[in-house]
PDB file of C-alpha atoms in Angstrom:
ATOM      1  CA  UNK O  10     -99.692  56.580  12.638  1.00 86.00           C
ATOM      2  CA  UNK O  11    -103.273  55.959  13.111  1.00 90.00           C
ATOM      3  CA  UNK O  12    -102.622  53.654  16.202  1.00 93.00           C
ATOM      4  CA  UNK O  13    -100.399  56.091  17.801  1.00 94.00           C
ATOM      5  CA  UNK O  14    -102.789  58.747  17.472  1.00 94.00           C
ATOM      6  CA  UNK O  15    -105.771  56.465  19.138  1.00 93.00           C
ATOM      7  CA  UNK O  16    -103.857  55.788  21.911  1.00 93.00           C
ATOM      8  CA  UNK O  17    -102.561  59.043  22.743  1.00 93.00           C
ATOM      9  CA  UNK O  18    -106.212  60.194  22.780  1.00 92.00           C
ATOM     10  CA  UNK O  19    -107.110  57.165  25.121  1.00 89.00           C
ATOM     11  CA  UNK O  20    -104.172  57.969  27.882  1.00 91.00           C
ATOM     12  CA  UNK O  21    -105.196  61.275  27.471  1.00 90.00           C
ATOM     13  CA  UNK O  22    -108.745  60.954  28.437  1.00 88.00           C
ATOM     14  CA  UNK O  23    -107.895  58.376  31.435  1.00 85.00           C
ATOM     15  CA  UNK O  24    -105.397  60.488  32.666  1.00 88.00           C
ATOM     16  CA  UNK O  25    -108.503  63.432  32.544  1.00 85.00           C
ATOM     17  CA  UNK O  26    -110.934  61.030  33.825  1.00 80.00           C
ATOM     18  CA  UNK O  27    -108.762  59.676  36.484  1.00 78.00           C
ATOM     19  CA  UNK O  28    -107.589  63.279  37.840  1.00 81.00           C
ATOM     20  CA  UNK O  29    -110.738  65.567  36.785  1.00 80.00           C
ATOM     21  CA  UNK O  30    -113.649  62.752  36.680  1.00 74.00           C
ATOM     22  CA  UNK O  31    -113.916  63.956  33.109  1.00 74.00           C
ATOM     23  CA  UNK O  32    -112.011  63.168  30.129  1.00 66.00           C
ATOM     24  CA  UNK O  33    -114.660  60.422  27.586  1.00 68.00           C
ATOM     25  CA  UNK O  34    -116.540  63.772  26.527  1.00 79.00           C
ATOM     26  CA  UNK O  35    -114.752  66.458  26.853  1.00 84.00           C
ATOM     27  CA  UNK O  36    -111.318  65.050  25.503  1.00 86.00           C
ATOM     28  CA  UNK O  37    -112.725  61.804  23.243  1.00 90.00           C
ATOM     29  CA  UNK O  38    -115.051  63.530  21.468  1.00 91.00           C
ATOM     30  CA  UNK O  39    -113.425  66.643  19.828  1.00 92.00           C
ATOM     31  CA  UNK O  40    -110.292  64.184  19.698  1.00 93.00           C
ATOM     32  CA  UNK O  41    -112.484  61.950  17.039  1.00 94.00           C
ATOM     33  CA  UNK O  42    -114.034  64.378  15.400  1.00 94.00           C
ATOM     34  CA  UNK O  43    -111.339  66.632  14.685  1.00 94.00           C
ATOM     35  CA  UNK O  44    -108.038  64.595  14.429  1.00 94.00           C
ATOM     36  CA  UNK O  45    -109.535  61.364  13.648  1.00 95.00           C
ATOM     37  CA  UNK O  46    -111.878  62.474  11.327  1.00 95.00           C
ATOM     38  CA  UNK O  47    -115.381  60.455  12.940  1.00 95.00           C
ATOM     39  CA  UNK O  48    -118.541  61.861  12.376  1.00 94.00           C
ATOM     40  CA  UNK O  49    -119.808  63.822  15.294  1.00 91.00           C
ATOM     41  CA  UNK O  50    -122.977  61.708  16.308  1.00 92.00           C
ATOM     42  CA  UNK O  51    -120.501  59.060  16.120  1.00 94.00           C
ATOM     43  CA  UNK O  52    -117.722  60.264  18.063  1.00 93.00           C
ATOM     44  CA  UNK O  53    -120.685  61.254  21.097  1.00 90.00           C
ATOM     45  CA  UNK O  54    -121.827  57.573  21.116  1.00 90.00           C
ATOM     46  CA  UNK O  55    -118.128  55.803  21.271  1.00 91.00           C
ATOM     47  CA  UNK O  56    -117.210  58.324  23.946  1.00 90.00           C
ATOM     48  CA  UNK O  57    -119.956  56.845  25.598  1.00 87.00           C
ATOM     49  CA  UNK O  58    -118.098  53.880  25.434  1.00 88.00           C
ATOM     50  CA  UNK O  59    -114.557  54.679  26.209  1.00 86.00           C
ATOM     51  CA  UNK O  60    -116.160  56.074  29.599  1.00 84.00           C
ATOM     52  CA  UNK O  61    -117.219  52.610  30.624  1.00 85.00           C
ATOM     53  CA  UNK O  62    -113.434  51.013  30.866  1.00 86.00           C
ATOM     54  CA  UNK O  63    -112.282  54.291  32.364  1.00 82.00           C
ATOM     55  CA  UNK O  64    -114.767  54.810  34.932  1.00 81.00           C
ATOM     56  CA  UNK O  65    -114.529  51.250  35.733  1.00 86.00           C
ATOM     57  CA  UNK O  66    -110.748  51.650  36.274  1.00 85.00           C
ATOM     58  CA  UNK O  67    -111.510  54.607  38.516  1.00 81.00           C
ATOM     59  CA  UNK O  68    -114.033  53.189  40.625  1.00 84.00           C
ATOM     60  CA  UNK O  69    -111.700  50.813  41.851  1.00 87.00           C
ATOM     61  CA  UNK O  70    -109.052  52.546  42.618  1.00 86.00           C
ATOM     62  CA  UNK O  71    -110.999  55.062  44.554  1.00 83.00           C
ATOM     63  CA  UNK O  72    -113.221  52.646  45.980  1.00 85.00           C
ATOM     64  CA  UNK O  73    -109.815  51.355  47.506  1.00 89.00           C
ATOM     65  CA  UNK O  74    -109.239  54.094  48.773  1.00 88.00           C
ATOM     66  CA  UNK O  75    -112.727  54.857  50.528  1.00 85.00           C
ATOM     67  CA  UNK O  76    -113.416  58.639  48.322  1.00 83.00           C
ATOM     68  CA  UNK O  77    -117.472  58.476  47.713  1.00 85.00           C
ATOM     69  CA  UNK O  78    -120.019  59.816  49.092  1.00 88.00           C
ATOM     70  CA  UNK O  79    -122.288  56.975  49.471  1.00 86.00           C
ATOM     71  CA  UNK O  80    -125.852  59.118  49.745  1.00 88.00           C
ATOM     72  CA  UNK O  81    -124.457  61.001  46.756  1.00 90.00           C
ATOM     73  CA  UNK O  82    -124.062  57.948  44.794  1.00 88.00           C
ATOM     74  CA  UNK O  83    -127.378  56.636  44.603  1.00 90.00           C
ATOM     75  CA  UNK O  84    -129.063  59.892  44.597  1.00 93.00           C
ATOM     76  CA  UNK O  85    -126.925  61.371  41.183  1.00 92.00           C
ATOM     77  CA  UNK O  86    -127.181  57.805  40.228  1.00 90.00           C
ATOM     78  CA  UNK O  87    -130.683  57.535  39.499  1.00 94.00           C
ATOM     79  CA  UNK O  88    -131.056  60.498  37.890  1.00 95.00           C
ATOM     80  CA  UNK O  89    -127.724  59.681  35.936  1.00 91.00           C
ATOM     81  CA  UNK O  90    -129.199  56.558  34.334  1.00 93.00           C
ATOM     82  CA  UNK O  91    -132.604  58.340  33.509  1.00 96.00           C
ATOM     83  CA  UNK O  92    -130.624  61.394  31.724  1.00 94.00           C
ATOM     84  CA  UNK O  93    -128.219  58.958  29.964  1.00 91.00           C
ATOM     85  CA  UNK O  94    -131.440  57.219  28.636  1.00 94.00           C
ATOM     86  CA  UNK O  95    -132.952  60.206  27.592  1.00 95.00           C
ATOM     87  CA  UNK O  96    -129.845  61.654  26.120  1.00 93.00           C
ATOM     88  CA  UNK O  97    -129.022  58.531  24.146  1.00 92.00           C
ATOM     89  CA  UNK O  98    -132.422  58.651  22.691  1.00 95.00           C
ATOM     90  CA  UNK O  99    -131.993  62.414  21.880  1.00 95.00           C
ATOM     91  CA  UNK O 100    -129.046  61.905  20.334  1.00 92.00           C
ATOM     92  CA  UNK O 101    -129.606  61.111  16.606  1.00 92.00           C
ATOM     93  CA  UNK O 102    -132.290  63.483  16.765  1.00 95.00           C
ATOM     94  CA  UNK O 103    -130.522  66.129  16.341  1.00 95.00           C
ATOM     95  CA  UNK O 104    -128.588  68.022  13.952  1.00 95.00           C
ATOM     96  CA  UNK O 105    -124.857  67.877  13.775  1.00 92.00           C
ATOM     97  CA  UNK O 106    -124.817  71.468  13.638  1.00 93.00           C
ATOM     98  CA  UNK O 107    -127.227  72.042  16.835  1.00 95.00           C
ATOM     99  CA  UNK O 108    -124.987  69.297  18.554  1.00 92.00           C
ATOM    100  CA  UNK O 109    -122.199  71.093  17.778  1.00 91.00           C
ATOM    101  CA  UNK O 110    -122.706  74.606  19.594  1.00 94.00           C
ATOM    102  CA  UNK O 111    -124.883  72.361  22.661  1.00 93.00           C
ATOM    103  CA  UNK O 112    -121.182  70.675  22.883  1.00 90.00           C
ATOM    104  CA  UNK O 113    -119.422  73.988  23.036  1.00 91.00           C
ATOM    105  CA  UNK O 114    -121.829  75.540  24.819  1.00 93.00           C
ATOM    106  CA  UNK O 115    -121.799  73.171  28.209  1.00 89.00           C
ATOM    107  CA  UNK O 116    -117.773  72.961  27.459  1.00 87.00           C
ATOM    108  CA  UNK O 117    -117.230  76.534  27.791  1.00 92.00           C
ATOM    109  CA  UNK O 118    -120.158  77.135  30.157  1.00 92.00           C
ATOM    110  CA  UNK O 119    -118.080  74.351  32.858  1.00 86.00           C
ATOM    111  CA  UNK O 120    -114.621  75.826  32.150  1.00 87.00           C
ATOM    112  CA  UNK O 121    -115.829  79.400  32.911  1.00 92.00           C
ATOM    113  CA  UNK O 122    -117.409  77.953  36.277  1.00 89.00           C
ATOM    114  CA  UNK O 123    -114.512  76.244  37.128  1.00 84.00           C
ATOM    115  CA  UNK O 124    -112.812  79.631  36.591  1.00 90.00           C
ATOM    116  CA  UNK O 125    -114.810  81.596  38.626  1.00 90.00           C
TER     117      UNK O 125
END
């Protein structure tokens, strides 16, 4: 039952990341914590994970199909790998509950822009 539930969370989150650009975070992570029962810091550094294989998967098949925005790319880039550096180290430094509400906070702070 496990199994089942592990891989519905996976499709899930490439069928977010290939339509959205988004789905390790926003979908793995709750996913985890709440239905599978991981402990939060946890969950936040195996999403980190999952992303790699999807966003590998994606890259090719919009690379195929000629969708960046090659200035854009190296630019967000850069900064990308200095933030995921920084984040990674910030990470167990904090406190599950502080993670938490940070988590909920960007989540609902995205879907409202998106919104509106």
């Amino acid at each position: 039952y496990k199994l089942i539930k592990v891989v519905t969370i996976g499709i899930i989150a490439g069928l977010c990341n290939g339509l959205f650009g988004s789905g390790g975070g926003i979908i793995v992570v709750p996913a985890m914590i709440y239905l599978l029962g991981i402990e939060e810091h946890d969950a936040h550094a195996t999403a980190i994970l999952v992303i790699l294989p999807l966003s590998l998967v994606s890259v090719f098949i919009y690379f195929r199909s000629n969708h960046f925005d090659w200035s854009m790319v190296w630019k967000v880039g850069l900064g990308s790998i200095i933030g995921a550096g920084f984040g990674a180290w910030l990470l167990p430094r904090i406190p599950v509950n502080i993670l938490s509400k940070i988590f909920a906070g960007f989540m609902i702070l995205a879907g409202l822009r998106m919104i509106f």
